[in-house]
Structure formats: structure tokens, C-alpha cells
Amino acid sequence: MAPVLIWIPLVGLLTGLGSIEAQQTTLHPLVGRVFVHTLNHETFQHLPEHVAVPPTVPITYHAHLQGHPDLPRWLRYTQRSPHHPGFLYGTPTPEDRGRQVIEVPAGTPVGCVTCGCSLMFIYVIAYNRDSFNITQQRLVLLTGNPEGPLLPYQAEFLVCSHDVEEVLPSAPASRFLTALRGLWEPGELQLLNITSALDRGGRVPLPIEGRKEGVYIKVGSASPFSTCLKMVASPDSHARCAQGQPPLLSCYDTLAPHFRVDWCNVSLVDKSVPEPADELPTPGDGILEHDPFFCPPTEAAARDFLTDALVTLLVPLLLALLLALLLAYIMCCRREGRLKRDLATSDIQMVHHCTIHGNTQELRHMAASRQVPRPLSTLPMFNVRTGERLPPQVDGAQVPLILDQH
């Protein structure tokens, strides 16, 4: 296979710094097996003196495929903080290996074409956040097929007590496999994949001590599952988990207390029995076979829908017309009239009404003429005791009621 070039960015910061000779490391990831490479700060101290990086200095790493903005989809990069090491991890597949951007550089290792592996060059650029120095390291990945028996029995566990950076080193991974052997049939166990729970849609935990993101660990083996694992993944266990109860576990949990596993999220996959191939449908001639239960309708006779249309339209119109005539008769022909109303009213009530009406008209006539003398109480400066008032030549409208106000 041809090589794939993967660059870690910050190319703009390299401007003016000159060319830096990169060290080369060859790695051998296997298809279907988890691949983990640790980017330690001490690894970048074996460079020339003018780019040496102390181990206590914070360093960040960046990676992407040459000509693309990101790494291949099977390869991931993570780093908890600039003071912690970085990790390149993932599980290559034959499909992913065939979809990479391939280039053949000078100096391709001999034997890569004959072994059927995939060659990738990864240039790791380390960025010193204190001195702003940049160093780089080249990783040559020779992806080949794994040796040994197939691993048809695969199980995936959700470890809630760890982050993905805590499981990627070899020591925690070995402890997990050693503890898992107590729950599996005797046989060799191998790590197939490690995925952060955040990549599976998990939530970021609160910044509280003891809260972890969680990590999915997939393990494969050539030995079948034990009765204990089968009971955990049984429908009865799933029903108990749906009710908020712990699943059925007939054996001792050898993973506790170092690894807290969510047993309700355990999935088992058995690939020992090949799945039957889907049968392709056979094209026919398009003619249905004779079926005694299939009775298609015969040809319908011609019908005249004029009568139905007239009934549908005329009946509602006739009802509306009858209702209109009934309403007109009630409103126009059944009125009582004023005479019948007056005869039904008592004489005392009529006299009272006429008196009120006559008084109202008289008051309106007096207000219109304005020839009636004004009452004495309304005249200005009227003396109640003597009855005296101002001379008539004086305009009373302009004389104040109280002389002190003048």
C-alpha cells in the first residue's frame, strides 16, 4: 500500500524558524485491534539543543491528515491538559484503510507491499507554550492484519470510574483484562476498541471530585462467553434495568473496586455463527397466479347521478325557504300593535306617564324662551333677610358675590 501523510498543524508558527529535522519512529497497528501511542514530553528532549524542551514545561500537540483538516476517522487524538501527555488511539479497519489519501514518498520501507500493510507518516509537532519553541517527530504506521485466531466473541463494557486518558496507558488496560478474566471462560482476551463516553453522546460531568466522563472498552476473545456474562445480557436483566434495579449477576464482580462497570450497558456480540445471506428477490413476469381468495370486482354498470344531485341540492334549499317564510310570518303578521298595548295598560299608569311627559315639555319650553324672571336666590348680592339687591343698571354677572374679593 502507499503511504498516508498526517501532519500536526501550527505550520504558521514554523515560518522564520528554519527547517527542523524530525526523528522517526515506526509503529505497527493491527486491523481490528486498538492502537495507542503516547506522546510523552520526555520523547521530545532527544532533539537538537536549540529545541530542547524541559519535561515540566506545558506542551500541546496537534494532528491532521495532510490535505485534510482532521485525522483519519479511525484515529483520534486527546490530551487532558498541556501538563499531561497526549494520546493517538483508535482501531483501524480494512474499509478505513482503503479510503485514505495515499502518496508514495521516497524511502518507503521495503516489504510493505508484500505484507499487505498500509503505510502512514505522521509528523508530530510539539508546541512549547512557555518558550514558543516547536519540535516535531515523525511516526511511521505500518497497518497490517493481526496474527492468530479470530475473536468472534466480543463484549463492550461501560466503565464509569475512569476517563479515556486513564485507560489508554498499558498498565490500566492490562489490569482491566486481568480482572475481566475472572468473568470469562479461560482464554486470551484482547482489547478491540476504547471510546470515550462523550463520543457516544454522554454528558460532561460536573466538576466534582470523583465524577468521571466514562469510557467504553470493547474486548474480544476466541473463548465463548461465560454463563455470568450471558445472564447479565439476558432479557430479564434488561427488564430489571428498565425498572431501576441492578441486573442479574450470578458471579463475583472481579472488576470492582478498581473498575466500576455499568452492568446495564453491557453488550455481547457473537460472530461465531455467520449471518445468513439475504436472498435476492427473483424477478417474475408481472402476472399474478390464480388465487381462489382474490376476487377482483367486475365492471360496474352505468348510473345516472342526476337524481342524487337534485336531492342533495334542492332539499336543503326548500328547508331554508320554509324557515325564511316562517320567520317572516312571525315578525310581520303576528305583531300586537300600539292599540292592544295601550288597552292592556292601566289608566293610572297612562295618566302618570302623560303627566311626566307634559311637565318635561313645559320645562323645555320655559328654558327655550328665557323670559321668566330669575329666582331671587340666583341673583347676585341678594340679601335673604331684607330682600335688597343691586340696582338694575348694574350688570350682575360682573359683580362678585363677596365684595372682599373685588
mmCIF file of C-alpha atoms in Angstrom:
data_model
loop_
_atom_site.group_PDB
_atom_site.id
_atom_site.type_symbol
_atom_site.label_atom_id
_atom_site.label_comp_id
_atom_site.label_asym_id
_atom_site.label_seq_id
_atom_site.Cartn_x
_atom_site.Cartn_y
_atom_site.Cartn_z
ATOM 1 C CA MET A 1 0.000 0.000 0.000
ATOM 2 C CA ALA A 2 1.051 3.603 -0.438
ATOM 3 C CA PRO A 3 1.801 5.978 2.462
ATOM 4 C CA VAL A 4 -0.609 8.387 4.094
ATOM 5 C CA LEU A 5 0.866 11.670 5.320
ATOM 6 C CA ILE A 6 -0.581 13.062 8.529
ATOM 7 C CA TRP A 7 0.624 16.454 9.783
ATOM 8 C CA ILE A 8 0.106 18.084 13.170
ATOM 9 C CA PRO A 9 -0.638 21.797 12.494
ATOM 10 C CA LEU A 10 0.901 25.082 13.674
ATOM 11 C CA VAL A 11 2.594 25.376 10.337
ATOM 12 C CA GLY A 12 2.264 29.160 10.504
ATOM 13 C CA LEU A 13 4.451 29.257 13.614
ATOM 14 C CA LEU A 14 7.224 27.467 11.744
ATOM 15 C CA THR A 15 7.707 30.496 9.496
ATOM 16 C CA GLY A 16 11.124 32.004 10.136
ATOM 17 C CA LEU A 17 12.280 29.218 12.453
ATOM 18 C CA GLY A 18 14.041 27.263 9.751
ATOM 19 C CA SER A 19 13.798 23.575 8.974
ATOM 20 C CA ILE A 20 13.821 21.103 11.873
ATOM 21 C CA GLU A 21 14.965 17.559 11.368
ATOM 22 C CA ALA A 22 12.379 15.155 12.731
ATOM 23 C CA GLN A 23 13.048 11.861 14.438
ATOM 24 C CA GLN A 24 11.337 8.812 13.033
ATOM 25 C CA THR A 25 9.550 6.064 14.952
ATOM 26 C CA THR A 26 7.937 3.029 13.364
ATOM 27 C CA LEU A 27 4.725 1.640 14.838
ATOM 28 C CA HIS A 28 2.663 -1.396 13.852
ATOM 29 C CA PRO A 29 -1.100 -1.028 14.408
ATOM 30 C CA LEU A 30 -3.260 -4.041 13.561
ATOM 31 C CA VAL A 31 -6.629 -4.106 11.836
ATOM 32 C CA GLY A 32 -9.402 -4.718 14.356
ATOM 33 C CA ARG A 33 -7.142 -4.119 17.367
ATOM 34 C CA VAL A 34 -6.895 -0.990 19.455
ATOM 35 C CA PHE A 35 -3.845 1.170 18.715
ATOM 36 C CA VAL A 36 -2.494 3.556 21.361
ATOM 37 C CA HIS A 37 0.583 5.764 21.078
ATOM 38 C CA THR A 38 1.611 8.038 23.932
ATOM 39 C CA LEU A 39 3.128 11.445 23.215
ATOM 40 C CA ASN A 40 5.340 11.991 26.249
ATOM 41 C CA HIS A 41 7.128 15.254 26.929
ATOM 42 C CA GLU A 42 10.390 13.356 27.501
ATOM 43 C CA THR A 43 10.259 11.984 23.973
ATOM 44 C CA PHE A 44 10.957 15.422 22.537
ATOM 45 C CA GLN A 45 14.112 16.024 24.622
ATOM 46 C CA HIS A 46 16.288 13.980 22.279
ATOM 47 C CA LEU A 47 16.188 16.724 19.660
ATOM 48 C CA PRO A 48 18.899 19.313 18.986
ATOM 49 C CA GLU A 49 19.816 21.624 21.834
ATOM 50 C CA HIS A 50 18.174 24.738 20.412
ATOM 51 C CA VAL A 51 14.755 23.000 20.508
ATOM 52 C CA ALA A 52 15.132 21.015 23.727
ATOM 53 C CA VAL A 53 12.028 21.079 25.908
ATOM 54 C CA PRO A 54 12.157 20.591 29.695
ATOM 55 C CA PRO A 55 9.748 17.958 30.965
ATOM 56 C CA THR A 56 7.946 20.424 33.280
ATOM 57 C CA VAL A 57 7.082 22.867 30.506
ATOM 58 C CA PRO A 58 3.467 22.669 29.229
ATOM 59 C CA ILE A 59 3.357 21.244 25.718
ATOM 60 C CA THR A 60 0.442 20.817 23.342
ATOM 61 C CA TYR A 61 0.224 18.624 20.260
ATOM 62 C CA HIS A 62 -1.890 18.949 17.125
ATOM 63 C CA ALA A 63 -2.538 16.490 14.298
ATOM 64 C CA HIS A 64 -4.370 16.333 10.960
ATOM 65 C CA LEU A 65 -4.180 14.442 7.722
ATOM 66 C CA GLN A 66 -2.174 16.120 5.025
ATOM 67 C CA GLY A 67 -4.544 17.981 2.732
ATOM 68 C CA HIS A 68 -7.455 17.489 5.154
ATOM 69 C CA PRO A 69 -8.487 19.360 8.288
ATOM 70 C CA ASP A 70 -8.601 16.306 10.565
ATOM 71 C CA LEU A 71 -7.139 12.877 11.242
ATOM 72 C CA PRO A 72 -8.457 9.718 9.560
ATOM 73 C CA ARG A 73 -11.782 8.713 11.052
ATOM 74 C CA TRP A 74 -10.339 5.687 12.846
ATOM 75 C CA LEU A 75 -7.573 7.665 14.577
ATOM 76 C CA ARG A 76 -8.294 10.040 17.477
ATOM 77 C CA TYR A 77 -6.178 12.444 19.489
ATOM 78 C CA THR A 78 -6.728 13.505 23.085
ATOM 79 C CA GLN A 79 -4.808 15.395 25.775
ATOM 80 C CA ARG A 80 -6.248 16.305 29.165
ATOM 81 C CA SER A 81 -4.075 19.406 29.686
ATOM 82 C CA PRO A 82 -0.728 20.817 28.462
ATOM 83 C CA HIS A 83 0.940 19.245 31.530
ATOM 84 C CA HIS A 84 -0.339 15.749 30.653
ATOM 85 C CA PRO A 85 0.817 13.530 27.785
ATOM 86 C CA GLY A 86 -1.158 13.258 24.570
ATOM 87 C CA PHE A 87 -2.532 10.092 23.024
ATOM 88 C CA LEU A 88 -3.144 8.921 19.472
ATOM 89 C CA TYR A 89 -5.556 5.988 19.617
ATOM 90 C CA GLY A 90 -8.078 4.155 17.508
ATOM 91 C CA THR A 91 -8.938 0.904 15.798
ATOM 92 C CA PRO A 92 -8.144 0.637 12.079
ATOM 93 C CA THR A 93 -10.474 -1.294 9.789
ATOM 94 C CA PRO A 94 -9.959 -2.610 6.265
ATOM 95 C CA GLU A 95 -12.560 -0.154 4.951
ATOM 96 C CA ASP A 96 -10.850 2.833 6.533
ATOM 97 C CA ARG A 97 -7.507 1.676 5.269
ATOM 98 C CA GLY A 98 -8.748 1.723 1.716
ATOM 99 C CA ARG A 99 -10.234 5.215 1.949
ATOM 100 C CA GLN A 100 -7.117 7.112 2.965
ATOM 101 C CA VAL A 101 -5.282 9.630 0.811
ATOM 102 C CA ILE A 102 -2.313 7.637 -0.482
ATOM 103 C CA GLU A 103 1.049 9.023 -1.541
ATOM 104 C CA VAL A 104 4.333 7.215 -2.178
ATOM 105 C CA PRO A 105 7.262 9.181 -0.745
ATOM 106 C CA ALA A 106 10.904 8.427 -1.142
ATOM 107 C CA GLY A 107 12.292 5.906 1.274
ATOM 108 C CA THR A 108 9.233 3.674 1.572
ATOM 109 C CA PRO A 109 10.240 0.650 3.678
ATOM 110 C CA VAL A 110 10.915 -2.474 1.698
ATOM 111 C CA GLY A 111 8.422 -5.264 2.293
ATOM 112 C CA CYS A 112 5.381 -3.062 2.902
ATOM 113 C CA VAL A 113 3.852 -4.036 -0.440
ATOM 114 C CA THR A 114 4.479 -7.722 0.090
ATOM 115 C CA CYS A 115 2.942 -7.880 3.590
ATOM 116 C CA GLY A 116 -0.280 -6.185 2.567
ATOM 117 C CA CYS A 117 0.008 -3.402 5.138
ATOM 118 C CA SER A 118 -0.829 0.281 4.930
ATOM 119 C CA LEU A 119 1.913 2.860 5.427
ATOM 120 C CA MET A 120 1.217 6.232 7.067
ATOM 121 C CA PHE A 121 3.618 9.016 8.001
ATOM 122 C CA ILE A 122 2.571 11.127 10.988
ATOM 123 C CA TYR A 123 4.572 14.268 11.740
ATOM 124 C CA VAL A 124 4.059 15.183 15.390
ATOM 125 C CA ILE A 125 4.708 18.870 16.103
ATOM 126 C CA ALA A 126 5.033 19.830 19.766
ATOM 127 C CA TYR A 127 4.370 23.433 20.771
ATOM 128 C CA ASN A 128 6.099 24.794 23.897
ATOM 129 C CA ARG A 129 3.609 27.194 25.483
ATOM 130 C CA ASP A 130 6.320 28.965 27.542
ATOM 131 C CA SER A 131 9.207 29.451 25.120
ATOM 132 C CA PHE A 132 7.099 29.142 21.897
ATOM 133 C CA ASN A 133 9.577 26.586 20.504
ATOM 134 C CA ILE A 134 8.346 23.961 18.081
ATOM 135 C CA THR A 135 9.657 20.424 17.731
ATOM 136 C CA GLN A 136 8.448 17.600 15.562
ATOM 137 C CA GLN A 137 8.616 13.834 15.407
ATOM 138 C CA ARG A 138 7.682 11.541 12.552
ATOM 139 C CA LEU A 139 5.710 8.382 13.198
ATOM 140 C CA VAL A 140 5.578 5.681 10.542
ATOM 141 C CA LEU A 141 2.487 3.491 10.942
ATOM 142 C CA LEU A 142 2.580 0.109 9.230
ATOM 143 C CA THR A 143 -1.009 -1.156 9.454
ATOM 144 C CA GLY A 144 -1.206 -4.888 8.908
ATOM 145 C CA ASN A 145 -3.503 -7.815 9.530
ATOM 146 C CA PRO A 146 -3.444 -9.415 13.001
ATOM 147 C CA GLU A 147 -1.985 -12.870 13.524
ATOM 148 C CA GLY A 148 -3.582 -15.658 15.493
ATOM 149 C CA PRO A 149 -7.156 -16.904 15.749
ATOM 150 C CA LEU A 150 -10.179 -14.761 15.124
ATOM 151 C CA LEU A 151 -12.040 -13.182 18.016
ATOM 152 C CA PRO A 152 -15.708 -13.891 17.321
ATOM 153 C CA TYR A 153 -16.869 -13.319 20.922
ATOM 154 C CA GLN A 154 -16.865 -9.598 21.653
ATOM 155 C CA ALA A 155 -18.153 -7.732 24.712
ATOM 156 C CA GLU A 156 -18.324 -3.998 25.392
ATOM 157 C CA PHE A 157 -18.341 -2.531 28.903
ATOM 158 C CA LEU A 158 -19.039 0.985 30.148
ATOM 159 C CA VAL A 159 -16.512 1.866 32.858
ATOM 160 C CA CYS A 160 -17.935 4.835 34.775
ATOM 161 C CA SER A 161 -14.974 5.287 37.133
ATOM 162 C CA HIS A 162 -12.370 6.316 34.543
ATOM 163 C CA ASP A 163 -11.739 8.828 31.799
ATOM 164 C CA VAL A 164 -10.422 7.761 28.436
ATOM 165 C CA GLU A 165 -6.933 9.158 29.223
ATOM 166 C CA GLU A 166 -6.756 6.969 32.327
ATOM 167 C CA VAL A 167 -7.411 3.737 30.411
ATOM 168 C CA LEU A 168 -5.235 4.329 27.345
ATOM 169 C CA PRO A 169 -1.882 3.597 29.043
ATOM 170 C CA SER A 170 -0.831 -0.052 29.001
ATOM 171 C CA ALA A 171 -0.912 -0.592 32.771
ATOM 172 C CA PRO A 172 -4.618 0.207 33.396
ATOM 173 C CA ALA A 173 -5.604 -1.698 30.256
ATOM 174 C CA SER A 174 -3.694 -4.776 31.428
ATOM 175 C CA ARG A 175 -5.310 -4.579 34.862
ATOM 176 C CA PHE A 176 -8.746 -4.431 33.252
ATOM 177 C CA LEU A 177 -8.091 -7.524 31.133
ATOM 178 C CA THR A 178 -6.680 -9.393 34.132
ATOM 179 C CA ALA A 179 -9.744 -8.583 36.233
ATOM 180 C CA LEU A 180 -12.111 -9.489 33.374
ATOM 181 C CA ARG A 181 -10.637 -12.995 33.037
ATOM 182 C CA GLY A 182 -12.472 -13.947 36.212
ATOM 183 C CA LEU A 183 -15.808 -13.357 34.437
ATOM 184 C CA TRP A 184 -14.915 -15.013 31.116
ATOM 185 C CA GLU A 185 -14.207 -18.541 30.018
ATOM 186 C CA PRO A 186 -10.477 -19.385 30.123
ATOM 187 C CA GLY A 187 -8.791 -17.888 27.094
ATOM 188 C CA GLU A 188 -6.811 -14.938 25.844
ATOM 189 C CA LEU A 189 -8.518 -11.558 25.930
ATOM 190 C CA GLN A 190 -7.551 -8.654 23.693
ATOM 191 C CA LEU A 191 -8.632 -5.038 23.552
ATOM 192 C CA LEU A 192 -10.525 -4.213 20.387
ATOM 193 C CA ASN A 193 -11.586 -0.609 20.923
ATOM 194 C CA ILE A 194 -11.565 2.182 23.501
ATOM 195 C CA THR A 195 -14.029 5.056 23.118
ATOM 196 C CA SER A 196 -14.860 7.949 25.387
ATOM 197 C CA ALA A 197 -18.443 8.104 26.616
ATOM 198 C CA LEU A 198 -18.616 11.688 25.335
ATOM 199 C CA ASP A 199 -18.177 10.370 21.787
ATOM 200 C CA ARG A 200 -21.227 8.143 22.355
ATOM 201 C CA GLY A 201 -23.482 11.007 23.389
ATOM 202 C CA GLY A 202 -22.610 11.067 27.101
ATOM 203 C CA ARG A 203 -22.801 14.225 29.191
ATOM 204 C CA VAL A 204 -19.856 16.165 30.523
ATOM 205 C CA PRO A 205 -19.750 15.517 34.295
ATOM 206 C CA LEU A 206 -19.901 18.273 36.869
ATOM 207 C CA PRO A 207 -16.541 19.471 38.207
ATOM 208 C CA ILE A 208 -16.955 17.437 41.386
ATOM 209 C CA GLU A 209 -14.328 15.116 42.785
ATOM 210 C CA GLY A 210 -14.984 11.547 41.794
ATOM 211 C CA ARG A 211 -17.087 12.362 38.714
ATOM 212 C CA LYS A 212 -15.672 10.848 35.525
ATOM 213 C CA GLU A 213 -16.662 11.031 31.873
ATOM 214 C CA GLY A 214 -16.759 7.265 31.438
ATOM 215 C CA VAL A 215 -15.179 5.094 28.778
ATOM 216 C CA TYR A 216 -16.404 2.197 26.607
ATOM 217 C CA ILE A 217 -13.959 -0.732 26.465
ATOM 218 C CA LYS A 218 -14.514 -3.442 23.860
ATOM 219 C CA VAL A 219 -12.851 -6.818 24.462
ATOM 220 C CA GLY A 220 -12.654 -9.838 22.171
ATOM 221 C CA SER A 221 -11.776 -13.475 22.711
ATOM 222 C CA ALA A 222 -11.808 -16.808 20.960
ATOM 223 C CA SER A 223 -13.429 -18.409 24.031
ATOM 224 C CA PRO A 224 -17.209 -18.282 24.381
ATOM 225 C CA PHE A 225 -18.982 -16.125 26.926
ATOM 226 C CA SER A 226 -19.423 -17.377 30.437
ATOM 227 C CA THR A 227 -22.808 -18.067 31.994
ATOM 228 C CA CYS A 228 -22.362 -14.975 34.158
ATOM 229 C CA LEU A 229 -21.968 -12.639 31.158
ATOM 230 C CA LYS A 230 -24.871 -14.269 29.353
ATOM 231 C CA MET A 231 -27.087 -13.701 32.371
ATOM 232 C CA VAL A 232 -26.086 -10.020 32.520
ATOM 233 C CA ALA A 233 -27.128 -9.533 28.886
ATOM 234 C CA SER A 234 -30.329 -11.569 29.178
ATOM 235 C CA PRO A 235 -33.795 -10.048 28.643
ATOM 236 C CA ASP A 236 -34.576 -10.492 32.342
ATOM 237 C CA SER A 237 -31.600 -8.292 33.243
ATOM 238 C CA HIS A 238 -32.683 -5.641 30.748
ATOM 239 C CA ALA A 239 -36.170 -5.672 32.278
ATOM 240 C CA ARG A 240 -34.701 -5.147 35.750
ATOM 241 C CA CYS A 241 -32.540 -2.307 34.462
ATOM 242 C CA ALA A 242 -35.589 -0.636 32.921
ATOM 243 C CA GLN A 243 -37.201 -0.674 36.384
ATOM 244 C CA GLY A 244 -34.117 0.864 38.022
ATOM 245 C CA GLN A 245 -32.931 -2.392 39.626
ATOM 246 C CA PRO A 246 -29.451 -3.959 39.270
ATOM 247 C CA PRO A 247 -29.165 -6.714 36.664
ATOM 248 C CA LEU A 248 -28.723 -10.380 37.431
ATOM 249 C CA LEU A 249 -25.086 -11.211 38.250
ATOM 250 C CA SER A 250 -24.511 -14.814 39.286
ATOM 251 C CA CYS A 251 -20.754 -14.496 39.826
ATOM 252 C CA TYR A 252 -18.416 -12.311 41.828
ATOM 253 C CA ASP A 253 -17.608 -8.938 40.294
ATOM 254 C CA THR A 254 -13.850 -9.222 39.857
ATOM 255 C CA LEU A 255 -13.644 -5.761 38.257
ATOM 256 C CA ALA A 256 -14.635 -3.980 41.472
ATOM 257 C CA PRO A 257 -13.434 -1.856 43.189
ATOM 258 C CA HIS A 258 -10.806 -0.668 40.700
ATOM 259 C CA PHE A 259 -13.255 -0.512 37.781
ATOM 260 C CA ARG A 260 -16.879 0.487 38.346
ATOM 261 C CA VAL A 261 -18.789 -1.061 35.432
ATOM 262 C CA ASP A 262 -22.340 -0.158 34.499
ATOM 263 C CA TRP A 263 -23.727 -3.659 34.064
ATOM 264 C CA CYS A 264 -26.892 -2.319 32.467
ATOM 265 C CA ASN A 265 -24.794 -1.142 29.488
ATOM 266 C CA VAL A 266 -23.043 -4.428 28.695
ATOM 267 C CA SER A 267 -23.447 -5.661 25.120
ATOM 268 C CA LEU A 268 -22.388 -9.056 23.817
ATOM 269 C CA VAL A 269 -21.764 -9.872 20.146
ATOM 270 C CA ASP A 270 -21.328 -13.427 18.900
ATOM 271 C CA LYS A 271 -19.782 -13.605 15.431
ATOM 272 C CA SER A 272 -19.011 -17.320 15.564
ATOM 273 C CA VAL A 273 -22.174 -18.142 13.612
ATOM 274 C CA PRO A 274 -22.141 -16.429 10.204
ATOM 275 C CA GLU A 275 -25.247 -14.479 9.398
ATOM 276 C CA PRO A 276 -27.324 -15.933 6.562
ATOM 277 C CA ALA A 277 -27.022 -14.034 3.353
ATOM 278 C CA ASP A 278 -30.075 -12.119 2.292
ATOM 279 C CA GLU A 279 -31.847 -13.833 -0.572
ATOM 280 C CA LEU A 280 -32.265 -11.643 -3.594
ATOM 281 C CA PRO A 281 -35.826 -11.452 -4.907
ATOM 282 C CA THR A 282 -36.428 -13.315 -8.161
ATOM 283 C CA PRO A 283 -37.982 -11.074 -10.794
ATOM 284 C CA GLY A 284 -41.179 -12.507 -12.310
ATOM 285 C CA ASP A 285 -43.281 -11.866 -15.391
ATOM 286 C CA GLY A 286 -45.623 -9.471 -13.577
ATOM 287 C CA ILE A 287 -48.722 -11.738 -13.859
ATOM 288 C CA LEU A 288 -50.361 -12.863 -10.646
ATOM 289 C CA GLU A 289 -51.002 -16.517 -10.146
ATOM 290 C CA HIS A 290 -54.567 -17.792 -9.791
ATOM 291 C CA ASP A 291 -55.767 -17.269 -6.227
ATOM 292 C CA PRO A 292 -59.235 -18.510 -5.167
ATOM 293 C CA PHE A 293 -59.370 -15.920 -2.367
ATOM 294 C CA PHE A 294 -58.693 -13.000 -4.720
ATOM 295 C CA CYS A 295 -61.957 -11.844 -6.289
ATOM 296 C CA PRO A 296 -61.491 -8.610 -8.185
ATOM 297 C CA PRO A 297 -64.654 -6.533 -8.701
ATOM 298 C CA THR A 298 -66.479 -6.853 -12.010
ATOM 299 C CA GLU A 299 -67.170 -3.962 -14.335
ATOM 300 C CA ALA A 300 -69.749 -1.620 -12.785
ATOM 301 C CA ALA A 301 -72.879 -0.646 -14.719
ATOM 302 C CA ALA A 302 -73.516 2.948 -15.774
ATOM 303 C CA ARG A 303 -75.512 5.061 -13.301
ATOM 304 C CA ASP A 304 -77.385 8.350 -13.591
ATOM 305 C CA PHE A 305 -76.443 10.676 -10.734
ATOM 306 C CA LEU A 306 -78.870 13.489 -11.708
ATOM 307 C CA THR A 307 -81.474 12.416 -9.146
ATOM 308 C CA ASP A 308 -78.867 12.237 -6.384
ATOM 309 C CA ALA A 309 -77.598 15.700 -7.283
ATOM 310 C CA LEU A 310 -81.095 17.233 -7.259
ATOM 311 C CA VAL A 311 -81.909 15.687 -3.889
ATOM 312 C CA THR A 312 -78.616 16.874 -2.459
ATOM 313 C CA LEU A 313 -79.156 20.477 -3.608
ATOM 314 C CA LEU A 314 -82.940 21.014 -3.570
ATOM 315 C CA VAL A 315 -83.809 19.536 -0.184
ATOM 316 C CA PRO A 316 -81.583 21.948 1.784
ATOM 317 C CA LEU A 317 -82.839 24.898 -0.328
ATOM 318 C CA LEU A 318 -86.513 24.028 0.326
ATOM 319 C CA LEU A 319 -85.884 23.735 4.060
ATOM 320 C CA ALA A 320 -84.142 27.115 4.094
ATOM 321 C CA LEU A 321 -87.047 28.710 2.193
ATOM 322 C CA LEU A 322 -89.628 27.305 4.620
ATOM 323 C CA LEU A 323 -87.688 28.597 7.603
ATOM 324 C CA ALA A 324 -87.442 32.064 5.999
ATOM 325 C CA LEU A 325 -91.220 32.188 5.372
ATOM 326 C CA LEU A 326 -91.956 31.100 8.952
ATOM 327 C CA LEU A 327 -89.681 33.792 10.337
ATOM 328 C CA ALA A 328 -91.293 36.469 8.115
ATOM 329 C CA TYR A 329 -94.786 35.481 9.270
ATOM 330 C CA ILE A 330 -93.767 35.678 12.937
ATOM 331 C CA MET A 331 -92.047 39.038 12.540
ATOM 332 C CA CYS A 332 -94.593 40.775 10.272
ATOM 333 C CA CYS A 333 -98.013 39.158 10.702
ATOM 334 C CA ARG A 334 -98.025 38.412 14.403
ATOM 335 C CA ARG A 335 -97.333 41.912 15.762
ATOM 336 C CA GLU A 336 -99.718 43.142 18.544
ATOM 337 C CA GLY A 337 -99.681 46.897 17.674
ATOM 338 C CA ARG A 338 -99.904 50.024 19.841
ATOM 339 C CA LEU A 339 -103.679 49.887 20.365
ATOM 340 C CA LYS A 340 -103.558 46.487 22.015
ATOM 341 C CA ARG A 341 -100.622 47.625 24.099
ATOM 342 C CA ASP A 342 -102.498 50.759 25.345
ATOM 343 C CA LEU A 343 -105.643 48.763 26.165
ATOM 344 C CA ALA A 344 -103.578 46.370 28.248
ATOM 345 C CA THR A 345 -102.080 49.293 30.263
ATOM 346 C CA SER A 346 -103.960 50.670 33.355
ATOM 347 C CA ASP A 347 -105.376 54.225 33.363
ATOM 348 C CA ILE A 348 -103.341 55.300 36.384
ATOM 349 C CA GLN A 349 -100.132 54.312 34.675
ATOM 350 C CA MET A 350 -101.139 56.148 31.497
ATOM 351 C CA VAL A 351 -102.035 59.364 33.473
ATOM 352 C CA HIS A 352 -98.750 59.202 35.316
ATOM 353 C CA HIS A 353 -96.888 58.819 32.075
ATOM 354 C CA CYS A 354 -98.757 61.725 30.448
ATOM 355 C CA THR A 355 -98.070 63.971 33.464
ATOM 356 C CA ILE A 356 -94.351 63.299 33.327
ATOM 357 C CA HIS A 357 -94.315 63.860 29.579
ATOM 358 C CA GLY A 358 -96.273 67.166 29.902
ATOM 359 C CA ASN A 359 -94.050 68.523 32.653
ATOM 360 C CA THR A 360 -90.995 67.720 30.626
ATOM 361 C CA GLN A 361 -92.310 69.589 27.624
ATOM 362 C CA GLU A 362 -93.250 72.633 29.785
ATOM 363 C CA LEU A 363 -89.761 72.826 31.283
ATOM 364 C CA ARG A 364 -88.189 72.599 27.839
ATOM 365 C CA HIS A 365 -90.489 75.462 26.619
ATOM 366 C CA MET A 366 -89.564 77.691 29.598
ATOM 367 C CA ALA A 367 -85.856 77.030 29.087
ATOM 368 C CA ALA A 368 -86.166 77.943 25.414
ATOM 369 C CA SER A 369 -87.958 81.301 25.959
ATOM 370 C CA ARG A 370 -85.756 82.624 28.819
ATOM 371 C CA GLN A 371 -88.387 85.370 29.551
ATOM 372 C CA VAL A 372 -89.312 84.180 33.045
ATOM 373 C CA PRO A 373 -87.586 86.283 35.787
ATOM 374 C CA ARG A 374 -84.779 84.566 37.535
ATOM 375 C CA PRO A 375 -85.375 83.378 41.123
ATOM 376 C CA LEU A 376 -84.152 85.769 43.811
ATOM 377 C CA SER A 377 -81.812 83.180 45.224
ATOM 378 C CA THR A 378 -79.870 83.157 41.968
ATOM 379 C CA LEU A 379 -79.407 86.949 41.758
ATOM 380 C CA PRO A 380 -76.021 88.400 42.755
ATOM 381 C CA MET A 381 -75.688 90.015 46.177
ATOM 382 C CA PHE A 382 -79.196 89.014 47.264
ATOM 383 C CA ASN A 383 -79.934 89.687 50.939
ATOM 384 C CA VAL A 384 -82.097 86.945 52.354
ATOM 385 C CA ARG A 385 -83.195 88.981 55.394
ATOM 386 C CA THR A 386 -84.100 92.321 53.675
ATOM 387 C CA GLY A 387 -84.633 91.176 50.092
ATOM 388 C CA GLU A 388 -82.449 94.009 48.721
ATOM 389 C CA ARG A 389 -80.398 93.677 45.592
ATOM 390 C CA LEU A 390 -78.169 95.822 43.373
ATOM 391 C CA PRO A 391 -79.615 98.481 41.095
ATOM 392 C CA PRO A 392 -80.868 97.187 37.755
ATOM 393 C CA GLN A 393 -78.330 99.229 35.766
ATOM 394 C CA VAL A 394 -75.526 97.245 37.313
ATOM 395 C CA ASP A 395 -74.539 94.122 35.403
ATOM 396 C CA GLY A 396 -74.900 91.445 37.999
ATOM 397 C CA ALA A 397 -72.809 88.993 36.050
ATOM 398 C CA GLN A 398 -69.703 91.153 36.596
ATOM 399 C CA VAL A 399 -70.313 91.925 40.314
ATOM 400 C CA PRO A 400 -68.679 89.418 42.670
ATOM 401 C CA LEU A 401 -70.759 87.646 45.238
ATOM 402 C CA ILE A 402 -68.417 88.769 48.006
ATOM 403 C CA LEU A 403 -67.176 92.383 47.884
ATOM 404 C CA ASP A 404 -63.931 91.491 49.617
ATOM 405 C CA GLN A 405 -62.919 89.577 46.516
ATOM 406 C CA HIS A 406 -63.097 92.682 44.272
#
